[in-house]
Each structure stands twice: as C-alpha cells, then as structure tokens.
PDB file of C-alpha atoms and ligand atoms in Angstrom:
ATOM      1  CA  UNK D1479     112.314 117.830  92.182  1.00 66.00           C
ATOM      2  CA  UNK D1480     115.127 115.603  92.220  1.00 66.00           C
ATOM      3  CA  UNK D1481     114.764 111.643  92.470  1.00 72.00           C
ATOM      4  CA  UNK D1482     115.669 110.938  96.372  1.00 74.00           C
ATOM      5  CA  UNK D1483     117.321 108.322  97.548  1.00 76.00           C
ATOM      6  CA  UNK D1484     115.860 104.412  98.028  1.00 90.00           C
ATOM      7  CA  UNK D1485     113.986 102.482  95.933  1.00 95.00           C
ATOM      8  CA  UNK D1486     110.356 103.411  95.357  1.00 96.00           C
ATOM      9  CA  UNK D1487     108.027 100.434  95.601  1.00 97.00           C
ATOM     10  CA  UNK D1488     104.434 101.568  93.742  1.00 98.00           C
ATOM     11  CA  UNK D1489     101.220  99.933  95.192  1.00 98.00           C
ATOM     12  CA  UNK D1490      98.173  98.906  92.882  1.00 98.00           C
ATOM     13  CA  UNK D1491      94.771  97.734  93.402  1.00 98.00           C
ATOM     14  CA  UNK D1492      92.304  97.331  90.161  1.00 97.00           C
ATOM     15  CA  UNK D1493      92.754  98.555  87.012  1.00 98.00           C
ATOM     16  CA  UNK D1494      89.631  98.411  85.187  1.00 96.00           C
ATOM     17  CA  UNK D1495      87.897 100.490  82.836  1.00 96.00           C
ATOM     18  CA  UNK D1496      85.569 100.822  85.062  1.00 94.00           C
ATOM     19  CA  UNK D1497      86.800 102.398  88.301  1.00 92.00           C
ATOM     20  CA  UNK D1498      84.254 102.088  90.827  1.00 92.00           C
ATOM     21  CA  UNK D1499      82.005 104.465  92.494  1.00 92.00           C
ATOM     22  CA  UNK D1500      82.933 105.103  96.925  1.00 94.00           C
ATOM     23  CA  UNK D1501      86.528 102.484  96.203  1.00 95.00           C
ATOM     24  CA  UNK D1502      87.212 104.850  92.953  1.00 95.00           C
ATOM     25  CA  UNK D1503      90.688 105.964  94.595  1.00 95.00           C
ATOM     26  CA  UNK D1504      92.145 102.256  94.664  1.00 96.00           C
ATOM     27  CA  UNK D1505      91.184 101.797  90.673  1.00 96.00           C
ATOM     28  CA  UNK D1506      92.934 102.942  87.955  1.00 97.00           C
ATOM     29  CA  UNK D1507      91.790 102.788  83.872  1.00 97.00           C
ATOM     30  CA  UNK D1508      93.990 100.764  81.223  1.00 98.00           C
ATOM     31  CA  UNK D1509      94.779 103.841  79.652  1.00 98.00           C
ATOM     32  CA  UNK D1510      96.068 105.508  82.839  1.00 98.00           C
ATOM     33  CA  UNK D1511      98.319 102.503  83.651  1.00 98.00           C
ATOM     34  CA  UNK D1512      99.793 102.242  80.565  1.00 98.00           C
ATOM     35  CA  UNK D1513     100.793 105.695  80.446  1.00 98.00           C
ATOM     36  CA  UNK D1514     102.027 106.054  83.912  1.00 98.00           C
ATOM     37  CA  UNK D1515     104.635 102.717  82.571  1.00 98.00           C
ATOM     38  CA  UNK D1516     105.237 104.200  79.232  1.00 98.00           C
ATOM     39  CA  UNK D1517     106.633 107.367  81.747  1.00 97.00           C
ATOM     40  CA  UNK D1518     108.738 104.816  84.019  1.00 98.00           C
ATOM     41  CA  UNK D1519     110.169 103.326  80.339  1.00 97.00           C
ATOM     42  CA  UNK D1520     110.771 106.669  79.339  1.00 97.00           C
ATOM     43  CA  UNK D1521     112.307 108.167  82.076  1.00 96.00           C
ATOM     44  CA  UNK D1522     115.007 105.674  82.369  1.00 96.00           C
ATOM     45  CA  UNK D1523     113.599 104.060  85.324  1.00 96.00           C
ATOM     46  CA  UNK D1524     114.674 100.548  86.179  1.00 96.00           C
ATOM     47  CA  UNK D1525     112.468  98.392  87.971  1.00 97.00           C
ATOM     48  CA  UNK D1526     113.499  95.357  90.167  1.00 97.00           C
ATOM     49  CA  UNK D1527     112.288  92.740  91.910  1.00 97.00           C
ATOM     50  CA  UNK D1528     111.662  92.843  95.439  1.00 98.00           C
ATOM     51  CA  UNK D1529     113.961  90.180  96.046  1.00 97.00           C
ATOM     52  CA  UNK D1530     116.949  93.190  94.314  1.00 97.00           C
ATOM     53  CA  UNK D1531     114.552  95.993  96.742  1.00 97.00           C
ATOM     54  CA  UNK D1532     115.975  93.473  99.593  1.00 97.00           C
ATOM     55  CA  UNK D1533     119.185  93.465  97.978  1.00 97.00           C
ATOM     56  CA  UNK D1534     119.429  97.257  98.093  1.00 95.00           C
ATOM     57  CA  UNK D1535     118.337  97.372 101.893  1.00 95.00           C
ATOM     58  CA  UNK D1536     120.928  94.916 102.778  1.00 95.00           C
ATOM     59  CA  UNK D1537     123.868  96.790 101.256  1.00 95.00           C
ATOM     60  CA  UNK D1538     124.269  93.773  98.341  1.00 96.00           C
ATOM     61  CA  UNK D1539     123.364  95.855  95.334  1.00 93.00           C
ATOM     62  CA  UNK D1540     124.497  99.185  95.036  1.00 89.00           C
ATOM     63  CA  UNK D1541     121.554 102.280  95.591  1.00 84.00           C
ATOM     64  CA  UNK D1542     120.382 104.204  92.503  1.00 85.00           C
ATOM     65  CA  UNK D1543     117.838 106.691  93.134  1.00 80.00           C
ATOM     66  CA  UNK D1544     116.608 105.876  89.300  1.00 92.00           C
ATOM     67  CA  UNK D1545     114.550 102.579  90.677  1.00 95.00           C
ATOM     68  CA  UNK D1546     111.578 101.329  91.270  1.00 97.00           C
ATOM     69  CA  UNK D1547     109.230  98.303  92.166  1.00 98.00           C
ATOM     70  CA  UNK D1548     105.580  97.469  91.314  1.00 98.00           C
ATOM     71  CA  UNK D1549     103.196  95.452  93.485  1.00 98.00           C
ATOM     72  CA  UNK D1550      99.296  94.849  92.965  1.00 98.00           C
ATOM     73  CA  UNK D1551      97.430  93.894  96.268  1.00 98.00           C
ATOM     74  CA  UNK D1552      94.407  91.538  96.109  1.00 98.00           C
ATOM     75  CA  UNK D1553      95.215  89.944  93.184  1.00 98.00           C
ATOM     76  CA  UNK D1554      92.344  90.847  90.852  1.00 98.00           C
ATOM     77  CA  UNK D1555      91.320  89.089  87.430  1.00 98.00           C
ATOM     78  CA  UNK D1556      91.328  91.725  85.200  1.00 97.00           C
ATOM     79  CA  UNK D1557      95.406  92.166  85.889  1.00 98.00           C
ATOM     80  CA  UNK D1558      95.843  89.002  83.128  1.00 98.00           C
ATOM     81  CA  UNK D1559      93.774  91.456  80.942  1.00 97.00           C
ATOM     82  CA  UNK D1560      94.803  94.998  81.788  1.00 98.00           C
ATOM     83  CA  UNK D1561      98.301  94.649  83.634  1.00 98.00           C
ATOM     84  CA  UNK D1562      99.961  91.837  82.307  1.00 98.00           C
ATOM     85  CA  UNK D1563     100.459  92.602  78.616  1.00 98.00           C
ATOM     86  CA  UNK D1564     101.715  96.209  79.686  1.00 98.00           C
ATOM     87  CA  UNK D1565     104.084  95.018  81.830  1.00 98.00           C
ATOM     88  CA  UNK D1566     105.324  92.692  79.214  1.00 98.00           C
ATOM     89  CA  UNK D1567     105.202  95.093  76.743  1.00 98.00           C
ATOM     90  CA  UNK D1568     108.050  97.199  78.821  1.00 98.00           C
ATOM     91  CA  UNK D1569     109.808  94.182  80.188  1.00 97.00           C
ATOM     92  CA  UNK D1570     108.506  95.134  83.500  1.00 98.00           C
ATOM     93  CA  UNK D1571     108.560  92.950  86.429  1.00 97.00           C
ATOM     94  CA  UNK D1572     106.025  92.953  89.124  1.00 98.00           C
ATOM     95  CA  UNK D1573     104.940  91.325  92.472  1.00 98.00           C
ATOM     96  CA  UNK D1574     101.382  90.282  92.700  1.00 98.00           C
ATOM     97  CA  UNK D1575      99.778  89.688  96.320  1.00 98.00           C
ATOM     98  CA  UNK D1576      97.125  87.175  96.775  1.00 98.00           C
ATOM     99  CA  UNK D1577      93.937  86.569  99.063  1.00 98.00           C
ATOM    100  CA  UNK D1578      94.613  82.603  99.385  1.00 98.00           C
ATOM    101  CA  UNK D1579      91.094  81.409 100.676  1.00 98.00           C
ATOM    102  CA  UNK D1580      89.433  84.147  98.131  1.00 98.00           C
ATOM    103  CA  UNK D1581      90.772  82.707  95.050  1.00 98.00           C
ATOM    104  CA  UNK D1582      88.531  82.730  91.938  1.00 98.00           C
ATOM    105  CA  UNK D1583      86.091  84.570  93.966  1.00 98.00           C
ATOM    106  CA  UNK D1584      85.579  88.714  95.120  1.00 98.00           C
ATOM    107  CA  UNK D1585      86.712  91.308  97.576  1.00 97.00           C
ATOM    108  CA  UNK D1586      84.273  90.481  99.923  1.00 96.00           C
ATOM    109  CA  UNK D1587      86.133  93.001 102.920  1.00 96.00           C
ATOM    110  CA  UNK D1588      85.372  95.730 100.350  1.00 95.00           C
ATOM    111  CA  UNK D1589      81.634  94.807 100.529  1.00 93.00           C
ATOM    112  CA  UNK D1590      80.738  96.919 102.816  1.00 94.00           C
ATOM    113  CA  UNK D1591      81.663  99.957 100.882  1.00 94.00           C
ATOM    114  CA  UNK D1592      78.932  99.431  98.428  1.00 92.00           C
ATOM    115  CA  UNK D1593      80.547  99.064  95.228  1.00 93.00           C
ATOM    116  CA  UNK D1594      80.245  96.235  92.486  1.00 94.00           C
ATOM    117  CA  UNK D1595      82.140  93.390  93.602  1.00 96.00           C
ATOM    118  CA  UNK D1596      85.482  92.601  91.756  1.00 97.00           C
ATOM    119  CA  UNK D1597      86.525  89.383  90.400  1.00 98.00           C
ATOM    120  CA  UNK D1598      89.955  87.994  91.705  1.00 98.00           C
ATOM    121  CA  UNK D1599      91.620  85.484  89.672  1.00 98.00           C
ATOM    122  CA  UNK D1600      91.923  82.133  90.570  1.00 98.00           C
ATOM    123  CA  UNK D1601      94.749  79.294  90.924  1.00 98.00           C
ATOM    124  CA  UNK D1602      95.291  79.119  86.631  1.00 98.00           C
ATOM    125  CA  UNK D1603      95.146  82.999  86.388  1.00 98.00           C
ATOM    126  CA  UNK D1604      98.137  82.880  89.376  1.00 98.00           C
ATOM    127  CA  UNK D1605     100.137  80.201  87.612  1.00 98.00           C
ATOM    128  CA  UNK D1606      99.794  81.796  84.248  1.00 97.00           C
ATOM    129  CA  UNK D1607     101.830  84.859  85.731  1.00 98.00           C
ATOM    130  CA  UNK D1608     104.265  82.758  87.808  1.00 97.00           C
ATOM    131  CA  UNK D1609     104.795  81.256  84.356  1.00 97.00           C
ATOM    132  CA  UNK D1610     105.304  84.525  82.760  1.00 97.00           C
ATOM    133  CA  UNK D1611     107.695  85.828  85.745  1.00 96.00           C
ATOM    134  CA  UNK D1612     106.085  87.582  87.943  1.00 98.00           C
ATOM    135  CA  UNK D1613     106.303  87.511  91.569  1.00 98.00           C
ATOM    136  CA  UNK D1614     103.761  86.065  93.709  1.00 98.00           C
ATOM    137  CA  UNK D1615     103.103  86.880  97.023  1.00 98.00           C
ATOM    138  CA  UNK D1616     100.482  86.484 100.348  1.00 98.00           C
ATOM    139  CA  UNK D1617      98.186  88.780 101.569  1.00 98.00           C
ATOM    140  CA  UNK D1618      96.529  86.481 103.817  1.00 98.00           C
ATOM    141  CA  UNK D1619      93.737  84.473 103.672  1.00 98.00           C
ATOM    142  CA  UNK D1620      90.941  86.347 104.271  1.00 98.00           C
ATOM    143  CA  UNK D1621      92.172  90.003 104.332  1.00 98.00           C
ATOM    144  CA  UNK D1622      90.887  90.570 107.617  1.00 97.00           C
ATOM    145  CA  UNK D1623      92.266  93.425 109.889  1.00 97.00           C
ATOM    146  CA  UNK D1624      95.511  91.867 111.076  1.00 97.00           C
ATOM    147  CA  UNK D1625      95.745  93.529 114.292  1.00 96.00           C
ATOM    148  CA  UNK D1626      92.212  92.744 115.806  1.00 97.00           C
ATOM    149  CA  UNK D1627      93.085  89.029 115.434  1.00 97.00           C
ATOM    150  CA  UNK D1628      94.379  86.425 118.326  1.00 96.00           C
ATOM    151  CA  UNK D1629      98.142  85.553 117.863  1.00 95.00           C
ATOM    152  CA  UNK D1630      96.482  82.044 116.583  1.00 97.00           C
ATOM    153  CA  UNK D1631      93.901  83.446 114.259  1.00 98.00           C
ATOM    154  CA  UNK D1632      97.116  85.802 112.865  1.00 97.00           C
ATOM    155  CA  UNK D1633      99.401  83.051 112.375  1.00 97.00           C
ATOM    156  CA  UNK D1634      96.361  81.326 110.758  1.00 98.00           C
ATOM    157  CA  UNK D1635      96.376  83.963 108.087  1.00 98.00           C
ATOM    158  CA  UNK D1636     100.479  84.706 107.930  1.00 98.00           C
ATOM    159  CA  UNK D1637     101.608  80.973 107.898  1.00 98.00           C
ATOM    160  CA  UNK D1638      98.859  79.428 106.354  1.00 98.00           C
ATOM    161  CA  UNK D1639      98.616  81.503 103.771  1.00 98.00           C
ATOM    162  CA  UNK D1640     102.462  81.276 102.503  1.00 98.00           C
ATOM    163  CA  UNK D1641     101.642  77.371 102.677  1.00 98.00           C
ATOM    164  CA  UNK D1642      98.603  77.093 100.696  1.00 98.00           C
ATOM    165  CA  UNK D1643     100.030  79.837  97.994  1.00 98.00           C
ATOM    166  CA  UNK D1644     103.046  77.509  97.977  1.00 98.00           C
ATOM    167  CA  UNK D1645     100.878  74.316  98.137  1.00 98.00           C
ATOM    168  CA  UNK D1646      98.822  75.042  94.864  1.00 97.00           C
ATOM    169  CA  UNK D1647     101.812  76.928  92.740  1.00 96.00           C
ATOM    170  CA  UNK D1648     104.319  75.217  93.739  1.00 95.00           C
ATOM    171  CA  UNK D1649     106.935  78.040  94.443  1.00 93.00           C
ATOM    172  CA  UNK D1650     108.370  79.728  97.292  1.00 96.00           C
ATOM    173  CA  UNK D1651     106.252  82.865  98.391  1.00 98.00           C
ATOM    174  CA  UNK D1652     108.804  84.732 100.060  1.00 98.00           C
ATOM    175  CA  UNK D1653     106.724  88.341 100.492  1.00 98.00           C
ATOM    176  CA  UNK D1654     103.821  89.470 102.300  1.00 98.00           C
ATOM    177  CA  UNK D1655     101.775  92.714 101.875  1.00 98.00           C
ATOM    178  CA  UNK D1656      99.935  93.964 105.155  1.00 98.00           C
ATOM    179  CA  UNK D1657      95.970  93.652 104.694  1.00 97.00           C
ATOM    180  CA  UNK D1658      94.967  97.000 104.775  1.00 95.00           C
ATOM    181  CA  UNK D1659      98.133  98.271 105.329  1.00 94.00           C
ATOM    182  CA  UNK D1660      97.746  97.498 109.386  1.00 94.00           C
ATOM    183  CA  UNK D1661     100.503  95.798 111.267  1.00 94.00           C
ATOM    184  CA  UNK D1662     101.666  95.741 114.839  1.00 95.00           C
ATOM    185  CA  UNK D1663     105.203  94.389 116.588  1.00 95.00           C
ATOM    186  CA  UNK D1664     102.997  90.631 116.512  1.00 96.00           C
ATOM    187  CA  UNK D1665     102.480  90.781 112.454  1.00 96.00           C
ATOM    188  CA  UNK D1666     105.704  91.660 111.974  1.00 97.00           C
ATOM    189  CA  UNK D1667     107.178  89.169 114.291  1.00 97.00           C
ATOM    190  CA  UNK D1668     104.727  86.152 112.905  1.00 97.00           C
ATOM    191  CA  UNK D1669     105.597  87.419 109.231  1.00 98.00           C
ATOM    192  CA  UNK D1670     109.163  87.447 109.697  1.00 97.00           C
ATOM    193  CA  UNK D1671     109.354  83.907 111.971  1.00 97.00           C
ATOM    194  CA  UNK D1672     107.068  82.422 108.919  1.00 98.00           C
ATOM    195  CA  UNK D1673     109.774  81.737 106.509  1.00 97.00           C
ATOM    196  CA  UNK D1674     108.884  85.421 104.832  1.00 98.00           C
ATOM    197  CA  UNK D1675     112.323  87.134 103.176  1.00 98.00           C
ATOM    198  CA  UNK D1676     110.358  90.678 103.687  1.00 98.00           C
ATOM    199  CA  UNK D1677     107.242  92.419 103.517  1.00 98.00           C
ATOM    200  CA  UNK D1678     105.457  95.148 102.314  1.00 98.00           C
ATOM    201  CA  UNK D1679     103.515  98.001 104.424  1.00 96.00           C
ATOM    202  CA  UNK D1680     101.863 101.335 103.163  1.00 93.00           C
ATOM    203  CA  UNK D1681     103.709 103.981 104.598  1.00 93.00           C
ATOM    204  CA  UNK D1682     104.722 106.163 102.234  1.00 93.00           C
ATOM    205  CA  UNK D1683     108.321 106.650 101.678  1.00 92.00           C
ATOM    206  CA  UNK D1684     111.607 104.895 100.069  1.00 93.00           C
ATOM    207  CA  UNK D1685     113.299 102.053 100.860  1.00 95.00           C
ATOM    208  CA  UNK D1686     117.276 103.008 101.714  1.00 92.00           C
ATOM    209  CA  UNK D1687     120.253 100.876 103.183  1.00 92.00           C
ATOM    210  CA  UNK D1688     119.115 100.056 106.368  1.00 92.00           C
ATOM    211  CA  UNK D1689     115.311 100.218 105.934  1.00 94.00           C
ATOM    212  CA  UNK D1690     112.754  97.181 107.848  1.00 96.00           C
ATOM    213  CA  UNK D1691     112.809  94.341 105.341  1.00 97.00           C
ATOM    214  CA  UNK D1692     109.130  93.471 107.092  1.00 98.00           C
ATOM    215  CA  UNK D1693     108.361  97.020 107.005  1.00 97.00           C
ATOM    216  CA  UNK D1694     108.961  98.118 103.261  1.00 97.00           C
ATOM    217  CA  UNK D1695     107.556 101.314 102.474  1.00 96.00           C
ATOM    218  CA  UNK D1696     105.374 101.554  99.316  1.00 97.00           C
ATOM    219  CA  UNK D1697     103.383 104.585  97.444  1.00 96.00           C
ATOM    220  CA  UNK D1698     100.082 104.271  97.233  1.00 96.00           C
ATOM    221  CA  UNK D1699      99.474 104.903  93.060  1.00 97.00           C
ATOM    222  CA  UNK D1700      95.560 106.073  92.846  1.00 96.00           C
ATOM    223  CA  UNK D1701      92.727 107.460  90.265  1.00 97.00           C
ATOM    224  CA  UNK D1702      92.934 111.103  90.994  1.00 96.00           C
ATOM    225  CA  UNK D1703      96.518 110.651  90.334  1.00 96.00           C
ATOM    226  CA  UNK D1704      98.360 112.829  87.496  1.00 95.00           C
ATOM    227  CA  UNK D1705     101.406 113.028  85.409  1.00 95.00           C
ATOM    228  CA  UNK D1706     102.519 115.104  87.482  1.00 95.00           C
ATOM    229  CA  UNK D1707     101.354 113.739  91.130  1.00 94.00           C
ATOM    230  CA  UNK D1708     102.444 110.566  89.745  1.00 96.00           C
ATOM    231  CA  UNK D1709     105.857 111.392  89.095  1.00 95.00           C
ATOM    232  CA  UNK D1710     106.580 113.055  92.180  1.00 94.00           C
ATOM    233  CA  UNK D1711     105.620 109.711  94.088  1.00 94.00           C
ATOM    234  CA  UNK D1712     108.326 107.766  91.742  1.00 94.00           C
ATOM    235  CA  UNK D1713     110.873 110.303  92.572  1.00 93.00           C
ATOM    236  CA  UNK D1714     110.412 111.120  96.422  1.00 89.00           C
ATOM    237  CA  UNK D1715     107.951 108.226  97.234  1.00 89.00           C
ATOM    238  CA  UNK D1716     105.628 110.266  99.046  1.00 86.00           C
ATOM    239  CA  UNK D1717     102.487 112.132  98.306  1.00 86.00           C
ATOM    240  CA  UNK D1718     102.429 115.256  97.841  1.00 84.00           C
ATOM    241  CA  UNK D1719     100.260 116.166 100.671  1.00 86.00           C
ATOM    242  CA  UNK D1720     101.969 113.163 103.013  1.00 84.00           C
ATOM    243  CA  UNK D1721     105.569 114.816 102.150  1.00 83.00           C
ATOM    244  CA  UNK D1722     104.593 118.488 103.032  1.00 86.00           C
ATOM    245  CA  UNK D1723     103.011 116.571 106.354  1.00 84.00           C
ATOM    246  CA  UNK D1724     106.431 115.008 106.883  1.00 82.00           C
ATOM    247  CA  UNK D1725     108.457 118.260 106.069  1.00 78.00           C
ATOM    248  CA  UNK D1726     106.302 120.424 108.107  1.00 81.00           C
ATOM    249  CA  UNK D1727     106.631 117.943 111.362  1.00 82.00           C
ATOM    250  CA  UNK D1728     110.597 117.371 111.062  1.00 79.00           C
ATOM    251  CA  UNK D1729     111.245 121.639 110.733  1.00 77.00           C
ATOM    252  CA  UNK D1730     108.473 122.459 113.123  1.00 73.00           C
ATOM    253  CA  UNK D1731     110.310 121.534 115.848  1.00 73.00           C
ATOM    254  CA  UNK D1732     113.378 124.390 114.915  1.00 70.00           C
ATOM    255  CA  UNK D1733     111.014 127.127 114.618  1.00 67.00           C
ATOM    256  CA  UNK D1734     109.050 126.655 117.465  1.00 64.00           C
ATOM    257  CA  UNK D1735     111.244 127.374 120.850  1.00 60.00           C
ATOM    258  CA  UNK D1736     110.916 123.631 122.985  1.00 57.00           C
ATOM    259  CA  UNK D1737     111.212 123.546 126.835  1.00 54.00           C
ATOM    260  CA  UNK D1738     114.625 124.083 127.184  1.00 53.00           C
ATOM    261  CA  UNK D1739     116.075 126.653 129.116  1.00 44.00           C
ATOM    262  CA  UNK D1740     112.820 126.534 131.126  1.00 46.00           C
ATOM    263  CA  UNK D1741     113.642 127.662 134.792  1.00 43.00           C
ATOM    264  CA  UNK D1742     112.262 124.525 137.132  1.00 41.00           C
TER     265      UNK D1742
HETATM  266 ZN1   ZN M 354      94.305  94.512 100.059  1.00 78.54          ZN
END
C-alpha cells in the first residue's frame, strides 16, 4: 500500500494507562503511543503544523505524500505526562484542542457513557505546552453538539471560545476542531467568519490542494488499533473498513447498469 496523496492529520483523545471501559476506543496506553511515533520517526515521516497542512491546501508548500499532522481533542491532563515528552523526544509538533469553560476540570459530555471521569488540564498545563511549541486550539466551550444549538448559542461556543483561549494564553488560536466531529453549513460559516485560519472535522481522508480549510479531514487513531491498521491510516488516511466503504461506493456505480438507456 502506497502512501496517497495529502497530508494525513491523526486525531487523539486520552492516552492513559488506563484506557477506559464503554470510551476504551478513544484511549490509547503510553506504550502504544510511543510506538506508533517511534514508527512515524522511523518511517521518514515529517510532521507539520497545521498552519504548513494549510499551506499545502493552498498550493504554498509543495505536496509530499510522506506527511503528517497530530491533533489531541479535549485537551486532557495526562498529555503533559504521557504525550508531551514523546513528542519532544522525536521533535514532533502537535496541535492540542481545548474545552475553554472545562478547564482544570472533566469530560463531563462523556458522562453519560459511564466511565471514570478524565482530568483535563487547566490554564498552567495549556501554557506550559504553548511554551514548549505546541499548537493550541478551540473546541468550544462546552463541547456540546454543535448542530442542535441556536445560531447565538453556536457563536457563543465558536467566538467565545477563540476569545477566552486567547484571553488567558495570550496567543492567537487560529484552529478549531468540531465537537464530536458534527458540523453543518452554520458551524462552518460561524468558524470561518470568527477569525479561525481553518478547522478540523473527522471525516476520514487526506488533505490535498484544494481541500476545505474549515473542513480538514483527520484519522481517527484508536485502542484496537495495530501496527499494521495504524500504518495504513498514515498512508491512505482512511480506515480500513471506511476505505473499502469508500471504494466499494465510487466502483459500484460501473458495475451496476444505471437508468440510462431506459425507454420513457
Ligand atoms: Zn472532543
């Protein structure tokens, strides 16, 4: 399996030894991390910023299939413990996504689910990676489900958000990552009018000249993943069940005979 083209943008939850129980998919262990970035080192893989993902969608930095970028959604404590000193450890740059009215507290919209709650770190933890060069982005304030919102209550949670990240760190926050991965035409019309440079959905998939800059496609990076599962998301950015979806819908169509030539 070849590398295909656009850049491959890897989403993250937890990673914690301890995985969880019903949320187990979105965790990942230390060890399992650190191997899957010891495999991007070693395979040559460069990883950029989103800011150079943007570049690469815009036609300012030429495409090389050999990329990729990491984001973390939710913005969980145990990334200063688990994440961070890997990711230094390979010179590996990452974006981090934060809940701005859940700082320093848990993932209460997971709650429901049944599992321990998880810590998220607060306002130090965020400037303590700003200071060590990572990214920081918004994933709203609450993490609600975007698209059951009023336009108000929406622009409540895009706007205010970026202003409040910005307001206690002091930097630009120039990305946003789609709560739950749900967006309609509104989110991406608030996120983009709201001083946003892009944003991040998760539909799997690669990001090529030309691709939505409030619509980047990301692959989803989970527990049951393996070496192998896990490198065939770096090099096509889909699934493997998601890709043989998307390969069986676009040759469907030539094998089975459509309406034309149809007498009316
Ligand atoms: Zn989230």
């Amino acid at each position: 399996m070849p590398d295909t083209a656009g850049v491959k943008v890897l989403v993250y939850h937890w990673v914690d030894p301890d995985p969880g129980g019903r949320l187990r998919e979105w965790g990942l262990t230390p060890e399992a991390f650190e191997a899957q970035m010891r495999a991007l080192a070693e395979g040559g893989y460069q990883v950029l910023s989103l800011q150079e993902v943007l570049e690469v969608v815009q036609g300012e930095r030429p495409p090389s299939p050999k990329t990729v970028a990491l984001t973390f959604d939710d913005g969980y404590r145990g990334h200063l413990d688990h994440v961070l000193p890997v990711l230094e450890r390979f010179r590996f740059r990452a974006t981090f996504f934060l809940v701005s009215d859940r700082m320093g507290g848990t993932n209460t919209w997971d709650a429901r689910h049944g599992d321990r709650p998880r810590s998220l770190m607060g306002w130090n933890d965020a400037a303590a990676l700003a200071a060590r060069g990572m990214e920081l982005g918004s994933h709203s304030r609450t993490h609600p489900f975007l698209t059951n919102l009023s336009e108000s209550e929406m622009e409540n949670e895009i706007r205010g958000s970026k202003e409040t990240i910005e307001d206690r760190l002091g930097g630009p926050v120039r990305f946003f990552s789609y709560p739950h991965g749900l967006l309609d035409s509104r989110c991406r019309r608030l996120v983009a009018s709201s001083g946003y440079a892009g944003a991040c959905s998760s539909q799997f998939g690669g990001n090529d000249l030309g691709a939505d800059l409030f619509q980047l496609r990301r692959s989803q990076i989970t527990y049951y993943d393996t070496a192998w599962s896990f490198t065939f998301k770096v090099r096509t950015g889909f699934s493997i069940r998601e890709w043989t979806r998307t390969r069986v819908a676009e040759l469907l169509p030539r094998f089975v005979p459509g309406p034309r030539g149809v007498a009316s």
